């Protein structure tokens, strides 16, 4: 900022004081105008820069808003896809559960049918054995069956009644024997061991001489027949009857 007094003093060294004062006032006026113009220019420049910054900010804010809107659309679409996928999955799980239930029911029905067929076949096999075993036992082992072989309950050594598929008495070499038998559609070594453990051993001591017999349609192991002979069990096949 110009000091008018200093300017007049410097001009007075060249001009007369009235003239120096006049020139000093003119110079101060020009300076003030120039200063004001420069300030205005700077203010205008600053205003333009502020406007530019505001425009840039608005553009930036608009881009952010557009990106957010696009992201919301993508997110909404993704959520809809996930919701649809979840709905389809739930429908598939429900359908599979129903199919599993139906399959389990069918399997249970099939087991009942197979069990019924197996039981029916077992009864047929037992009936044939009851009729034909007396002749086979006489021919193969010299046992004369007394009366008939029957499917019946007999009392074991503990006083408990157990069911025996084939039971009867006979004589061999003048001695009485108790014929204890069982029929199995398929016979394994485990079946033979189970018969000895559950049926034959339960009757030991009740009858002095036990003669075990097993009748089967087929063996499920190649060495089952040899195992039966080894443990002293007479084995007959359905085609022997």
GROMACS .gro file of C-alpha atoms in nm:
model
  241
    1UNK     CA    1   0.000   0.000   0.000
    2UNK     CA    2   0.143   0.341  -0.103
    3UNK     CA    3   0.212   0.607   0.165
    4UNK     CA    4   0.091   0.941   0.021
    5UNK     CA    5   0.318   1.148   0.242
    6UNK     CA    6   0.627   0.963   0.137
    7UNK     CA    7   0.531   0.995  -0.227
    8UNK     CA    8   0.473   1.375  -0.193
    9UNK     CA    9   0.804   1.419  -0.014
   10UNK     CA   10   0.991   1.238  -0.290
   11UNK     CA   11   0.808   1.436  -0.561
   12UNK     CA   12   0.873   1.767  -0.379
   13UNK     CA   13   1.239   1.717  -0.444
   14UNK     CA   14   1.165   1.757  -0.812
   15UNK     CA   15   0.843   1.956  -0.827
   16UNK     CA   16   0.694   2.235  -0.632
   17UNK     CA   17   0.490   2.121  -0.339
   18UNK     CA   18   0.144   2.194  -0.488
   19UNK     CA   19   0.243   2.008  -0.798
   20UNK     CA   20   0.400   1.730  -0.594
   21UNK     CA   21   0.081   1.695  -0.388
   22UNK     CA   22  -0.128   1.682  -0.705
   23UNK     CA   23   0.096   1.422  -0.865
   24UNK     CA   24   0.100   1.217  -0.544
   25UNK     CA   25  -0.279   1.209  -0.528
   26UNK     CA   26  -0.296   1.106  -0.894
   27UNK     CA   27  -0.042   0.830  -0.841
   28UNK     CA   28  -0.227   0.708  -0.531
   29UNK     CA   29  -0.555   0.704  -0.723
   30UNK     CA   30  -0.395   0.510  -1.011
   31UNK     CA   31  -0.234   0.269  -0.767
   32UNK     CA   32  -0.559   0.211  -0.585
   33UNK     CA   33  -0.737   0.144  -0.914
   34UNK     CA   34  -0.468  -0.093  -1.030
   35UNK     CA   35  -0.468  -0.268  -0.695
   36UNK     CA   36  -0.846  -0.294  -0.702
   37UNK     CA   37  -0.833  -0.432  -1.057
   38UNK     CA   38  -0.570  -0.687  -0.961
   39UNK     CA   39  -0.772  -0.790  -0.660
   40UNK     CA   40  -1.078  -0.823  -0.876
   41UNK     CA   41  -0.885  -1.030  -1.127
   42UNK     CA   42  -0.759  -1.252  -0.852
   43UNK     CA   43  -1.107  -1.279  -0.706
   44UNK     CA   44  -1.246  -1.362  -1.050
   45UNK     CA   45  -0.975  -1.623  -1.100
   46UNK     CA   46  -1.046  -1.763  -0.757
   47UNK     CA   47  -1.419  -1.768  -0.830
   48UNK     CA   48  -1.356  -1.952  -1.157
   49UNK     CA   49  -1.135  -2.203  -0.978
   50UNK     CA   50  -1.403  -2.250  -0.714
   51UNK     CA   51  -1.664  -2.298  -0.987
   52UNK     CA   52  -1.436  -2.550  -1.160
   53UNK     CA   53  -1.381  -2.734  -0.834
   54UNK     CA   54  -1.755  -2.731  -0.772
   55UNK     CA   55  -1.818  -2.870  -1.121
   56UNK     CA   56  -1.555  -3.138  -1.069
   57UNK     CA   57  -1.706  -3.225  -0.732
   58UNK     CA   58  -2.055  -3.242  -0.881
   59UNK     CA   59  -1.925  -3.466  -1.163
   60UNK     CA   60  -1.743  -3.683  -0.909
   61UNK     CA   61  -2.054  -3.701  -0.689
   62UNK     CA   62  -2.265  -3.788  -0.996
   63UNK     CA   63  -2.024  -4.066  -1.096
   64UNK     CA   64  -2.027  -4.201  -0.741
   65UNK     CA   65  -2.406  -4.190  -0.737
   66UNK     CA   66  -2.424  -4.364  -1.075
   67UNK     CA   67  -2.180  -4.631  -0.957
   68UNK     CA   68  -2.377  -4.677  -0.637
   69UNK     CA   69  -2.701  -4.702  -0.833
   70UNK     CA   70  -2.540  -4.956  -1.068
   71UNK     CA   71  -2.405  -5.149  -0.771
   72UNK     CA   72  -2.749  -5.148  -0.610
   73UNK     CA   73  -2.901  -5.280  -0.933
   74UNK     CA   74  -2.635  -5.553  -0.955
   75UNK     CA   75  -2.678  -5.635  -0.587
   76UNK     CA   76  -3.057  -5.648  -0.621
   77UNK     CA   77  -3.024  -5.870  -0.927
   78UNK     CA   78  -2.779  -6.096  -0.742
   79UNK     CA   79  -3.011  -6.117  -0.443
   80UNK     CA   80  -3.298  -6.209  -0.675
   81UNK     CA   81  -3.083  -6.478  -0.837
   82UNK     CA   82  -2.983  -6.614  -0.496
   83UNK     CA   83  -3.344  -6.609  -0.378
   84UNK     CA   84  -3.452  -6.793  -0.691
   85UNK     CA   85  -3.170  -7.044  -0.653
   86UNK     CA   86  -3.267  -7.099  -0.289
   87UNK     CA   87  -3.630  -7.149  -0.389
   88UNK     CA   88  -3.532  -7.404  -0.655
   89UNK     CA   89  -3.302  -7.578  -0.407
   90UNK     CA   90  -3.579  -7.598  -0.146
   91UNK     CA   91  -3.816  -7.738  -0.408
   92UNK     CA   92  -3.557  -7.997  -0.512
   93UNK     CA   93  -3.489  -8.093  -0.149
   94UNK     CA   94  -3.862  -8.128  -0.086
   95UNK     CA   95  -3.904  -8.337  -0.401
   96UNK     CA   96  -3.603  -8.554  -0.314
   97UNK     CA   97  -3.735  -8.603   0.038
   98UNK     CA   98  -4.066  -8.721  -0.101
   99UNK     CA   99  -3.887  -8.951  -0.345
  100UNK     CA  100  -3.671  -9.092  -0.062
  101UNK     CA  101  -3.983  -9.150   0.148
  102UNK     CA  102  -4.155  -9.322  -0.144
  103UNK     CA  103  -3.841  -9.526  -0.213
  104UNK     CA  104  -3.815  -9.625   0.152
  105UNK     CA  105  -4.180  -9.726   0.153
  106UNK     CA  106  -4.131  -9.925  -0.169
  107UNK     CA  107  -3.822 -10.089  -0.022
  108UNK     CA  108  -4.011 -10.176   0.294
  109UNK     CA  109  -4.298 -10.320   0.088
  110UNK     CA  110  -4.047 -10.515  -0.121
  111UNK     CA  111  -3.883 -10.649   0.195
  112UNK     CA  112  -4.224 -10.762   0.316
  113UNK     CA  113  -4.294 -10.931  -0.016
  114UNK     CA  114  -3.951 -11.095  -0.026
  115UNK     CA  115  -3.987 -11.195   0.336
  116UNK     CA  116  -4.328 -11.341   0.264
  117UNK     CA  117  -4.196 -11.528  -0.039
  118UNK     CA  118  -3.897 -11.653   0.159
  119UNK     CA  119  -4.124 -11.766   0.440
  120UNK     CA  120  -4.357 -11.935   0.193
  121UNK     CA  121  -4.065 -12.107   0.023
  122UNK     CA  122  -3.932 -12.208   0.364
  123UNK     CA  123  -4.264 -12.368   0.452
  124UNK     CA  124  -4.270 -12.552   0.118
  125UNK     CA  125  -3.916 -12.676   0.177
  126UNK     CA  126  -4.005 -12.782   0.532
  127UNK     CA  127  -4.319 -12.961   0.417
  128UNK     CA  128  -4.124 -13.158   0.158
  129UNK     CA  129  -3.856 -13.239   0.415
  130UNK     CA  130  -4.113 -13.358   0.669
  131UNK     CA  131  -4.248 -13.604   0.412
  132UNK     CA  132  -3.926 -13.725   0.252
  133UNK     CA  133  -3.670 -13.724   0.532
  134UNK     CA  134  -3.790 -14.048   0.698
  135UNK     CA  135  -3.699 -14.244   0.382
  136UNK     CA  136  -3.366 -14.060   0.338
  137UNK     CA  137  -3.265 -14.101   0.702
  138UNK     CA  138  -3.345 -14.472   0.689
  139UNK     CA  139  -3.150 -14.516   0.366
  140UNK     CA  140  -2.849 -14.300   0.455
  141UNK     CA  141  -2.818 -14.338   0.832
  142UNK     CA  142  -3.025 -14.642   0.927
  143UNK     CA  143  -3.264 -14.433   1.137
  144UNK     CA  144  -3.621 -14.563   1.155
  145UNK     CA  145  -3.846 -14.263   1.223
  146UNK     CA  146  -4.119 -14.331   1.478
  147UNK     CA  147  -4.446 -14.172   1.372
  148UNK     CA  148  -4.401 -13.847   1.176
  149UNK     CA  149  -4.158 -13.563   1.171
  150UNK     CA  150  -4.327 -13.238   1.273
  151UNK     CA  151  -4.279 -12.865   1.298
  152UNK     CA  152  -4.337 -12.802   1.668
  153UNK     CA  153  -4.233 -12.642   1.996
  154UNK     CA  154  -4.015 -12.847   2.228
  155UNK     CA  155  -3.899 -12.767   2.580
  156UNK     CA  156  -3.527 -12.700   2.618
  157UNK     CA  157  -3.309 -12.772   2.920
  158UNK     CA  158  -3.407 -12.443   3.087
  159UNK     CA  159  -3.777 -12.520   3.059
  160UNK     CA  160  -3.827 -12.271   2.778
  161UNK     CA  161  -4.033 -12.372   2.474
  162UNK     CA  162  -3.844 -12.324   2.146
  163UNK     CA  163  -3.971 -12.374   1.791
  164UNK     CA  164  -3.803 -12.647   1.587
  165UNK     CA  165  -3.865 -12.670   1.212
  166UNK     CA  166  -3.814 -13.047   1.193
  167UNK     CA  167  -3.852 -13.267   1.501
  168UNK     CA  168  -3.921 -13.631   1.569
  169UNK     CA  169  -3.786 -13.947   1.726
  170UNK     CA  170  -3.650 -14.264   1.575
  171UNK     CA  171  -3.440 -14.569   1.649
  172UNK     CA  172  -3.096 -14.669   1.527
  173UNK     CA  173  -2.921 -14.986   1.636
  174UNK     CA  174  -3.183 -15.034   1.903
  175UNK     CA  175  -3.128 -14.687   2.053
  176UNK     CA  176  -3.367 -14.392   2.050
  177UNK     CA  177  -3.251 -14.075   1.877
  178UNK     CA  178  -3.410 -13.729   1.862
  179UNK     CA  179  -3.411 -13.584   1.511
  180UNK     CA  180  -3.370 -13.204   1.525
  181UNK     CA  181  -3.366 -13.017   1.199
  182UNK     CA  182  -3.398 -12.679   1.033
  183UNK     CA  183  -3.452 -12.556   0.678
  184UNK     CA  184  -3.283 -12.256   0.513
  185UNK     CA  185  -3.329 -12.131   0.158
  186UNK     CA  186  -2.958 -12.041   0.146
  187UNK     CA  187  -2.720 -12.198   0.391
  188UNK     CA  188  -2.390 -12.055   0.515
  189UNK     CA  189  -2.138 -12.173   0.771
  190UNK     CA  190  -2.271 -11.908   1.009
  191UNK     CA  191  -2.621 -12.053   0.970
  192UNK     CA  192  -2.487 -12.397   1.061
  193UNK     CA  193  -2.299 -12.263   1.364
  194UNK     CA  194  -2.607 -12.066   1.474
  195UNK     CA  195  -2.824 -12.380   1.448
  196UNK     CA  196  -2.582 -12.574   1.665
  197UNK     CA  197  -2.553 -12.291   1.917
  198UNK     CA  198  -2.917 -12.186   1.948
  199UNK     CA  199  -3.114 -12.501   1.885
  200UNK     CA  200  -2.903 -12.811   1.929
  201UNK     CA  201  -2.716 -12.700   2.240
  202UNK     CA  202  -3.045 -12.588   2.401
  203UNK     CA  203  -3.176 -12.946   2.375
  204UNK     CA  204  -2.864 -13.125   2.496
  205UNK     CA  205  -2.940 -13.321   2.810
  206UNK     CA  206  -3.314 -13.317   2.742
  207UNK     CA  207  -3.278 -13.590   2.480
  208UNK     CA  208  -2.996 -13.847   2.520
  209UNK     CA  209  -2.901 -13.869   2.153
  210UNK     CA  210  -2.952 -13.576   1.912
  211UNK     CA  211  -2.932 -13.618   1.538
  212UNK     CA  212  -2.902 -13.278   1.365
  213UNK     CA  213  -3.034 -13.228   1.012
  214UNK     CA  214  -3.031 -12.926   0.782
  215UNK     CA  215  -3.225 -12.888   0.458
  216UNK     CA  216  -3.147 -12.616   0.207
  217UNK     CA  217  -3.209 -12.506  -0.147
  218UNK     CA  218  -2.846 -12.400  -0.197
  219UNK     CA  219  -2.530 -12.318  -0.002
  220UNK     CA  220  -2.393 -11.961  -0.007
  221UNK     CA  221  -2.031 -12.068   0.051
  222UNK     CA  222  -1.839 -12.339  -0.133
  223UNK     CA  223  -1.714 -12.504   0.188
  224UNK     CA  224  -2.045 -12.493   0.378
  225UNK     CA  225  -2.124 -12.858   0.298
  226UNK     CA  226  -1.781 -12.977   0.418
  227UNK     CA  227  -1.826 -12.770   0.735
  228UNK     CA  228  -2.164 -12.938   0.801
  229UNK     CA  229  -2.007 -13.284   0.771
  230UNK     CA  230  -1.720 -13.176   0.995
  231UNK     CA  231  -1.952 -13.073   1.280
  232UNK     CA  232  -2.171 -13.385   1.239
  233UNK     CA  233  -2.476 -13.230   1.071
  234UNK     CA  234  -2.664 -13.427   0.803
  235UNK     CA  235  -2.721 -13.198   0.504
  236UNK     CA  236  -2.985 -13.244   0.236
  237UNK     CA  237  -3.070 -13.029  -0.067
  238UNK     CA  238  -3.417 -12.959  -0.197
  239UNK     CA  239  -3.349 -13.173  -0.504
  240UNK     CA  240  -3.279 -13.468  -0.272
  241UNK     CA  241  -3.635 -13.458  -0.141
   0.00000   0.00000   0.00000
